[in-house]
PDB file of C-alpha atoms in Angstrom:
ATOM      1  CA  UNK A 470     -42.416 -34.278  14.051  1.00 45.00           C
ATOM      2  CA  UNK A 471     -38.914 -35.737  13.808  1.00 54.00           C
ATOM      3  CA  UNK A 472     -36.096 -33.600  15.193  1.00 63.00           C
ATOM      4  CA  UNK A 473     -33.431 -32.474  12.745  1.00 70.00           C
ATOM      5  CA  UNK A 474     -29.969 -33.906  13.457  1.00 74.00           C
ATOM      6  CA  UNK A 475     -27.697 -31.421  15.213  1.00 81.00           C
ATOM      7  CA  UNK A 476     -24.419 -33.348  15.068  1.00 93.00           C
ATOM      8  CA  UNK A 477     -22.591 -35.682  12.714  1.00 96.00           C
ATOM      9  CA  UNK A 478     -23.298 -38.560  15.086  1.00 95.00           C
ATOM     10  CA  UNK A 479     -27.018 -37.807  15.247  1.00 94.00           C
ATOM     11  CA  UNK A 480     -27.165 -37.420  11.462  1.00 95.00           C
ATOM     12  CA  UNK A 481     -25.589 -40.840  10.940  1.00 96.00           C
ATOM     13  CA  UNK A 482     -27.890 -42.367  13.543  1.00 95.00           C
ATOM     14  CA  UNK A 483     -30.902 -40.985  11.681  1.00 94.00           C
ATOM     15  CA  UNK A 484     -30.050 -42.942   8.516  1.00 96.00           C
ATOM     16  CA  UNK A 485     -31.205 -46.469   7.594  1.00 96.00           C
ATOM     17  CA  UNK A 486     -28.536 -49.043   8.408  1.00 96.00           C
ATOM     18  CA  UNK A 487     -27.369 -49.567   4.806  1.00 95.00           C
ATOM     19  CA  UNK A 488     -27.120 -45.841   4.154  1.00 97.00           C
ATOM     20  CA  UNK A 489     -25.360 -45.296   7.481  1.00 97.00           C
ATOM     21  CA  UNK A 490     -22.686 -47.839   6.581  1.00 97.00           C
ATOM     22  CA  UNK A 491     -22.108 -46.364   3.123  1.00 98.00           C
ATOM     23  CA  UNK A 492     -22.087 -42.736   4.249  1.00 98.00           C
ATOM     24  CA  UNK A 493     -19.843 -43.661   7.166  1.00 98.00           C
ATOM     25  CA  UNK A 494     -17.281 -45.282   4.880  1.00 98.00           C
ATOM     26  CA  UNK A 495     -17.201 -42.357   2.455  1.00 98.00           C
ATOM     27  CA  UNK A 496     -16.835 -40.055   5.444  1.00 98.00           C
ATOM     28  CA  UNK A 497     -13.820 -42.055   6.631  1.00 98.00           C
ATOM     29  CA  UNK A 498     -12.151 -41.618   3.243  1.00 98.00           C
ATOM     30  CA  UNK A 499     -12.881 -37.890   3.259  1.00 98.00           C
ATOM     31  CA  UNK A 500     -11.390 -37.397   6.724  1.00 98.00           C
ATOM     32  CA  UNK A 501      -8.329 -39.470   5.859  1.00 98.00           C
ATOM     33  CA  UNK A 502      -7.524 -37.448   2.727  1.00 98.00           C
ATOM     34  CA  UNK A 503      -8.851 -33.960   3.435  1.00 96.00           C
ATOM     35  CA  UNK A 504      -6.104 -31.330   3.295  1.00 96.00           C
ATOM     36  CA  UNK A 505      -5.149 -29.435   6.484  1.00 95.00           C
ATOM     37  CA  UNK A 506      -7.471 -26.538   7.252  1.00 96.00           C
ATOM     38  CA  UNK A 507     -10.811 -27.936   6.129  1.00 98.00           C
ATOM     39  CA  UNK A 508     -13.264 -28.673   8.919  1.00 98.00           C
ATOM     40  CA  UNK A 509     -16.131 -31.132   9.312  1.00 98.00           C
ATOM     41  CA  UNK A 510     -19.385 -29.625  10.590  1.00 96.00           C
ATOM     42  CA  UNK A 511     -22.882 -30.944  11.156  1.00 91.00           C
ATOM     43  CA  UNK A 512     -25.717 -29.807   8.911  1.00 85.00           C
ATOM     44  CA  UNK A 513     -29.425 -30.742   9.072  1.00 81.00           C
ATOM     45  CA  UNK A 514     -29.254 -32.126   5.545  1.00 88.00           C
ATOM     46  CA  UNK A 515     -25.917 -33.890   5.712  1.00 95.00           C
ATOM     47  CA  UNK A 516     -22.267 -33.591   6.705  1.00 98.00           C
ATOM     48  CA  UNK A 517     -20.418 -30.514   5.478  1.00 97.00           C
ATOM     49  CA  UNK A 518     -16.711 -29.889   4.966  1.00 98.00           C
ATOM     50  CA  UNK A 519     -15.880 -26.202   5.039  1.00 98.00           C
ATOM     51  CA  UNK A 520     -13.189 -23.540   5.202  1.00 98.00           C
ATOM     52  CA  UNK A 521     -13.786 -22.090   8.705  1.00 97.00           C
ATOM     53  CA  UNK A 522     -14.131 -18.347   9.232  1.00 96.00           C
ATOM     54  CA  UNK A 523     -10.852 -18.210  11.134  1.00 95.00           C
ATOM     55  CA  UNK A 524      -9.113 -19.098   7.860  1.00 96.00           C
ATOM     56  CA  UNK A 525     -11.426 -17.264   5.452  1.00 95.00           C
ATOM     57  CA  UNK A 526     -13.335 -14.546   7.350  1.00 96.00           C
ATOM     58  CA  UNK A 527     -15.375 -13.486   4.303  1.00 94.00           C
ATOM     59  CA  UNK A 528     -17.332 -16.744   4.435  1.00 95.00           C
ATOM     60  CA  UNK A 529     -19.777 -17.918   1.778  1.00 95.00           C
ATOM     61  CA  UNK A 530     -21.017 -15.129  -0.494  1.00 93.00           C
ATOM     62  CA  UNK A 531     -24.625 -16.389  -0.398  1.00 93.00           C
ATOM     63  CA  UNK A 532     -24.579 -16.039   3.392  1.00 94.00           C
ATOM     64  CA  UNK A 533     -21.354 -14.611   4.873  1.00 95.00           C
ATOM     65  CA  UNK A 534     -22.372 -15.918   8.296  1.00 95.00           C
ATOM     66  CA  UNK A 535     -21.793 -19.415   6.928  1.00 95.00           C
ATOM     67  CA  UNK A 536     -18.277 -20.776   6.334  1.00 97.00           C
ATOM     68  CA  UNK A 537     -17.192 -21.371   2.750  1.00 97.00           C
ATOM     69  CA  UNK A 538     -18.441 -24.855   1.752  1.00 96.00           C
ATOM     70  CA  UNK A 539     -16.018 -27.289   0.125  1.00 98.00           C
ATOM     71  CA  UNK A 540     -17.807 -30.641   0.159  1.00 98.00           C
ATOM     72  CA  UNK A 541     -20.989 -32.206   1.459  1.00 97.00           C
ATOM     73  CA  UNK A 542     -22.035 -35.794   2.070  1.00 98.00           C
ATOM     74  CA  UNK A 543     -25.761 -36.479   2.161  1.00 97.00           C
ATOM     75  CA  UNK A 544     -28.435 -39.148   1.913  1.00 96.00           C
ATOM     76  CA  UNK A 545     -31.213 -38.134  -0.484  1.00 93.00           C
ATOM     77  CA  UNK A 546     -34.542 -39.832  -1.139  1.00 92.00           C
ATOM     78  CA  UNK A 547     -33.442 -41.944  -4.098  1.00 94.00           C
ATOM     79  CA  UNK A 548     -29.660 -41.860  -3.780  1.00 97.00           C
ATOM     80  CA  UNK A 549     -26.675 -40.722  -1.765  1.00 98.00           C
ATOM     81  CA  UNK A 550     -24.662 -37.720  -2.869  1.00 98.00           C
ATOM     82  CA  UNK A 551     -21.175 -36.324  -2.518  1.00 98.00           C
ATOM     83  CA  UNK A 552     -20.908 -32.659  -3.440  1.00 98.00           C
ATOM     84  CA  UNK A 553     -17.399 -31.597  -4.461  1.00 97.00           C
ATOM     85  CA  UNK A 554     -17.482 -27.842  -4.999  1.00 96.00           C
ATOM     86  CA  UNK A 555     -13.884 -27.597  -6.177  1.00 96.00           C
ATOM     87  CA  UNK A 556     -14.818 -29.554  -9.300  1.00 96.00           C
ATOM     88  CA  UNK A 557     -17.329 -26.841 -10.182  1.00 92.00           C
ATOM     89  CA  UNK A 558     -14.549 -24.243  -9.970  1.00 94.00           C
ATOM     90  CA  UNK A 559     -11.731 -26.159 -11.666  1.00 94.00           C
ATOM     91  CA  UNK A 560     -12.394 -27.547 -15.188  1.00 94.00           C
ATOM     92  CA  UNK A 561      -8.981 -29.241 -15.348  1.00 95.00           C
ATOM     93  CA  UNK A 562      -9.542 -31.089 -12.077  1.00 96.00           C
ATOM     94  CA  UNK A 563     -13.044 -32.008 -13.233  1.00 96.00           C
ATOM     95  CA  UNK A 564     -11.650 -33.561 -16.413  1.00 97.00           C
ATOM     96  CA  UNK A 565      -9.019 -35.422 -14.412  1.00 97.00           C
ATOM     97  CA  UNK A 566     -11.680 -36.662 -12.013  1.00 98.00           C
ATOM     98  CA  UNK A 567     -13.962 -37.837 -14.829  1.00 98.00           C
ATOM     99  CA  UNK A 568     -11.091 -39.611 -16.568  1.00 98.00           C
ATOM    100  CA  UNK A 569      -9.985 -41.391 -13.383  1.00 98.00           C
ATOM    101  CA  UNK A 570     -13.571 -42.364 -12.605  1.00 98.00           C
ATOM    102  CA  UNK A 571     -14.065 -43.794 -16.109  1.00 98.00           C
ATOM    103  CA  UNK A 572     -10.846 -45.755 -15.730  1.00 98.00           C
ATOM    104  CA  UNK A 573     -12.378 -47.758 -12.891  1.00 98.00           C
ATOM    105  CA  UNK A 574     -15.160 -49.066 -15.144  1.00 98.00           C
ATOM    106  CA  UNK A 575     -17.821 -47.619 -12.866  1.00 97.00           C
ATOM    107  CA  UNK A 576     -20.625 -45.396 -14.191  1.00 97.00           C
ATOM    108  CA  UNK A 577     -20.381 -41.751 -13.195  1.00 98.00           C
ATOM    109  CA  UNK A 578     -23.673 -40.030 -12.368  1.00 98.00           C
ATOM    110  CA  UNK A 579     -22.631 -36.430 -11.907  1.00 97.00           C
ATOM    111  CA  UNK A 580     -24.037 -32.917 -12.101  1.00 93.00           C
ATOM    112  CA  UNK A 581     -21.968 -29.732 -11.886  1.00 88.00           C
ATOM    113  CA  UNK A 582     -20.435 -30.798  -8.569  1.00 91.00           C
ATOM    114  CA  UNK A 583     -22.726 -33.542  -7.259  1.00 96.00           C
ATOM    115  CA  UNK A 584     -21.665 -37.177  -7.558  1.00 98.00           C
ATOM    116  CA  UNK A 585     -24.707 -39.408  -7.044  1.00 98.00           C
ATOM    117  CA  UNK A 586     -24.437 -43.051  -5.998  1.00 98.00           C
ATOM    118  CA  UNK A 587     -26.926 -45.663  -4.809  1.00 97.00           C
ATOM    119  CA  UNK A 588     -24.446 -48.028  -3.185  1.00 97.00           C
ATOM    120  CA  UNK A 589     -20.903 -47.878  -1.871  1.00 97.00           C
ATOM    121  CA  UNK A 590     -19.734 -50.235  -4.621  1.00 97.00           C
ATOM    122  CA  UNK A 591     -20.760 -47.661  -7.232  1.00 97.00           C
ATOM    123  CA  UNK A 592     -18.281 -45.119  -5.875  1.00 98.00           C
ATOM    124  CA  UNK A 593     -14.525 -45.558  -6.533  1.00 98.00           C
ATOM    125  CA  UNK A 594     -13.179 -44.403  -3.188  1.00 98.00           C
ATOM    126  CA  UNK A 595      -9.620 -44.206  -4.486  1.00 98.00           C
ATOM    127  CA  UNK A 596     -10.649 -41.588  -7.043  1.00 98.00           C
ATOM    128  CA  UNK A 597     -12.435 -39.594  -4.346  1.00 98.00           C
ATOM    129  CA  UNK A 598      -9.346 -39.772  -2.138  1.00 98.00           C
ATOM    130  CA  UNK A 599      -7.100 -38.549  -4.952  1.00 97.00           C
ATOM    131  CA  UNK A 600      -9.133 -35.477  -5.875  1.00 97.00           C
ATOM    132  CA  UNK A 601      -9.463 -34.480  -2.217  1.00 97.00           C
ATOM    133  CA  UNK A 602      -5.745 -34.912  -1.667  1.00 95.00           C
ATOM    134  CA  UNK A 603      -4.908 -32.685  -4.621  1.00 95.00           C
ATOM    135  CA  UNK A 604      -6.925 -29.737  -3.302  1.00 95.00           C
ATOM    136  CA  UNK A 605      -5.543 -27.479  -0.575  1.00 96.00           C
ATOM    137  CA  UNK A 606      -7.473 -24.829   1.314  1.00 96.00           C
ATOM    138  CA  UNK A 607      -5.418 -22.039  -0.269  1.00 94.00           C
ATOM    139  CA  UNK A 608      -5.882 -23.321  -3.829  1.00 94.00           C
ATOM    140  CA  UNK A 609      -9.610 -23.760  -3.250  1.00 96.00           C
ATOM    141  CA  UNK A 610     -10.050 -20.268  -1.810  1.00 95.00           C
ATOM    142  CA  UNK A 611      -8.038 -18.807  -4.703  1.00 94.00           C
ATOM    143  CA  UNK A 612     -10.285 -20.569  -7.225  1.00 93.00           C
ATOM    144  CA  UNK A 613     -13.404 -19.464  -5.352  1.00 95.00           C
ATOM    145  CA  UNK A 614     -12.356 -15.812  -5.203  1.00 94.00           C
ATOM    146  CA  UNK A 615     -11.286 -15.870  -8.865  1.00 92.00           C
ATOM    147  CA  UNK A 616     -14.667 -17.294  -9.865  1.00 90.00           C
ATOM    148  CA  UNK A 617     -16.283 -14.233  -8.308  1.00 87.00           C
ATOM    149  CA  UNK A 618     -14.036 -11.767 -10.068  1.00 84.00           C
ATOM    150  CA  UNK A 619     -11.985 -11.082  -6.953  1.00 71.00           C
ATOM    151  CA  UNK A 620     -15.031 -10.186  -4.856  1.00 61.00           C
ATOM    152  CA  UNK A 621     -15.479 -11.807  -1.463  1.00 56.00           C
ATOM    153  CA  UNK A 622     -11.836 -12.500  -0.812  1.00 50.00           C
ATOM    154  CA  UNK A 623      -9.663  -9.493  -0.343  1.00 44.00           C
ATOM    155  CA  UNK A 624      -6.013  -9.558   0.542  1.00 37.00           C
ATOM    156  CA  UNK A 625      -6.774 -11.242   3.865  1.00 44.00           C
ATOM    157  CA  UNK A 626      -9.922 -13.048   2.819  1.00 46.00           C
ATOM    158  CA  UNK A 627     -11.892 -10.462   4.770  1.00 45.00           C
ATOM    159  CA  UNK A 628     -14.202  -9.397   1.980  1.00 47.00           C
ATOM    160  CA  UNK A 629     -12.400  -6.091   1.434  1.00 47.00           C
ATOM    161  CA  UNK A 630     -11.353  -5.571  -2.206  1.00 41.00           C
ATOM    162  CA  UNK A 631      -7.689  -5.624  -3.108  1.00 40.00           C
ATOM    163  CA  UNK A 632      -6.368  -2.462  -4.692  1.00 41.00           C
ATOM    164  CA  UNK A 633      -3.518  -2.828  -7.149  1.00 39.00           C
ATOM    165  CA  UNK A 634      -0.433  -0.816  -6.246  1.00 42.00           C
ATOM    166  CA  UNK A 635       0.535   1.671  -8.943  1.00 44.00           C
ATOM    167  CA  UNK A 636       4.079   1.440 -10.182  1.00 43.00           C
ATOM    168  CA  UNK A 637       6.250   4.458  -9.407  1.00 48.00           C
ATOM    169  CA  UNK A 638       7.313   6.634 -12.293  1.00 48.00           C
ATOM    170  CA  UNK A 639      10.657   5.540 -13.632  1.00 50.00           C
ATOM    171  CA  UNK A 640      10.503   2.175 -11.885  1.00 47.00           C
ATOM    172  CA  UNK A 641      11.111   0.453 -15.204  1.00 48.00           C
ATOM    173  CA  UNK A 642       8.041  -1.765 -15.055  1.00 46.00           C
ATOM    174  CA  UNK A 643       4.614  -0.161 -14.921  1.00 43.00           C
ATOM    175  CA  UNK A 644       3.034  -3.614 -14.924  1.00 42.00           C
ATOM    176  CA  UNK A 645       4.231  -4.557 -11.440  1.00 43.00           C
ATOM    177  CA  UNK A 646       1.309  -4.649  -9.015  1.00 41.00           C
ATOM    178  CA  UNK A 647       0.235  -6.496  -5.908  1.00 38.00           C
ATOM    179  CA  UNK A 648      -0.888 -10.107  -6.416  1.00 44.00           C
ATOM    180  CA  UNK A 649      -4.349 -10.576  -7.909  1.00 57.00           C
ATOM    181  CA  UNK A 650      -7.166 -10.829  -5.325  1.00 57.00           C
ATOM    182  CA  UNK A 651      -7.508 -14.578  -5.771  1.00 52.00           C
ATOM    183  CA  UNK A 652      -3.803 -15.228  -5.277  1.00 58.00           C
ATOM    184  CA  UNK A 653      -3.627 -12.831  -2.338  1.00 58.00           C
ATOM    185  CA  UNK A 654      -6.586 -14.477  -0.607  1.00 55.00           C
ATOM    186  CA  UNK A 655      -5.049 -17.904  -1.155  1.00 54.00           C
ATOM    187  CA  UNK A 656      -1.733 -16.788   0.318  1.00 61.00           C
ATOM    188  CA  UNK A 657      -3.458 -15.287   3.351  1.00 61.00           C
ATOM    189  CA  UNK A 658      -5.323 -18.536   3.990  1.00 58.00           C
ATOM    190  CA  UNK A 659      -2.141 -20.564   3.527  1.00 58.00           C
ATOM    191  CA  UNK A 660      -0.428 -18.467   6.222  1.00 63.00           C
ATOM    192  CA  UNK A 661      -3.331 -19.019   8.609  1.00 61.00           C
ATOM    193  CA  UNK A 662      -3.245 -22.777   8.030  1.00 60.00           C
ATOM    194  CA  UNK A 663       0.506 -22.804   8.698  1.00 56.00           C
ATOM    195  CA  UNK A 664       0.036 -20.903  11.967  1.00 55.00           C
ATOM    196  CA  UNK A 665      -2.664 -23.292  13.137  1.00 50.00           C
ATOM    197  CA  UNK A 666      -0.516 -26.294  12.215  1.00 51.00           C
ATOM    198  CA  UNK A 667       2.486 -24.875  14.056  1.00 51.00           C
ATOM    199  CA  UNK A 668       0.368 -24.162  17.118  1.00 50.00           C
ATOM    200  CA  UNK A 669      -1.008 -27.641  17.488  1.00 50.00           C
ATOM    201  CA  UNK A 670      -1.378 -29.533  14.280  1.00 47.00           C
ATOM    202  CA  UNK A 671      -4.064 -29.811  11.673  1.00 45.00           C
ATOM    203  CA  UNK A 672      -7.072 -27.519  12.098  1.00 45.00           C
ATOM    204  CA  UNK A 673      -9.730 -29.866  10.802  1.00 44.00           C
ATOM    205  CA  UNK A 674     -10.076 -31.839  14.053  1.00 49.00           C
ATOM    206  CA  UNK A 675      -8.817 -35.112  12.556  1.00 46.00           C
ATOM    207  CA  UNK A 676      -7.997 -37.051  15.691  1.00 43.00           C
ATOM    208  CA  UNK A 677     -11.478 -37.256  17.177  1.00 48.00           C
ATOM    209  CA  UNK A 678     -13.304 -37.115  13.847  1.00 51.00           C
ATOM    210  CA  UNK A 679     -11.217 -39.871  12.288  1.00 52.00           C
ATOM    211  CA  UNK A 680     -11.510 -42.081  15.325  1.00 49.00           C
ATOM    212  CA  UNK A 681     -15.276 -41.693  15.322  1.00 50.00           C
ATOM    213  CA  UNK A 682     -15.432 -42.283  11.584  1.00 53.00           C
ATOM    214  CA  UNK A 683     -13.516 -45.536  11.874  1.00 49.00           C
ATOM    215  CA  UNK A 684     -15.729 -46.644  14.731  1.00 48.00           C
ATOM    216  CA  UNK A 685     -18.909 -46.040  12.728  1.00 47.00           C
ATOM    217  CA  UNK A 686     -17.890 -47.453   9.353  1.00 46.00           C
ATOM    218  CA  UNK A 687     -16.926 -50.865   8.109  1.00 45.00           C
ATOM    219  CA  UNK A 688     -13.226 -51.621   7.558  1.00 39.00           C
ATOM    220  CA  UNK A 689     -11.847 -51.266   4.080  1.00 43.00           C
ATOM    221  CA  UNK A 690      -9.356 -49.408   1.922  1.00 41.00           C
ATOM    222  CA  UNK A 691     -10.013 -46.598  -0.511  1.00 43.00           C
ATOM    223  CA  UNK A 692      -9.944 -48.078  -3.974  1.00 44.00           C
TER     224      UNK A 692
END
């Protein structure tokens, strides 16, 4: 019985040569354009890009022990797939992505968040780079929490619900409250990312990950 890959390197090594080259190149583009805060982690079924618990303690609502997923790169039986969860949460970004993809003349094979491709040439890497670059950790967490009606975020992304502050009598504006749960969670995450960056740079381990990605993929530019 074949052992399941336990690292990004072992996952790539487990792929056929053509798939390894294609997945490796898409991975390079992801690492080069991923916003600060996201982190690459190994997964038995692919390569995941997540919001780590140190930035969003609540984690993924389906399994809080798991970090909040953002993207996933995987080799399936009949195709390769790039899962972009932010597209599922943001209709405007989805429309922008579809329009940019169509503008390249390539055929888009897409589900709710899964972009399927059978070869590297079928995927416009420039479009992938652009949508990744437009999405920050804080904006993604805000969209995620909003999609769940404010549940699972909390003011510090801890999973505790945010309670609106009642306006004092005679304050002149009874509508003034604390920020909505989604906005509050996004702000909390943004502060954490800033602290990590100030302490030692980007928190998504780019130096080693990028170097390894370049070493395992063919040269080329996103576009």
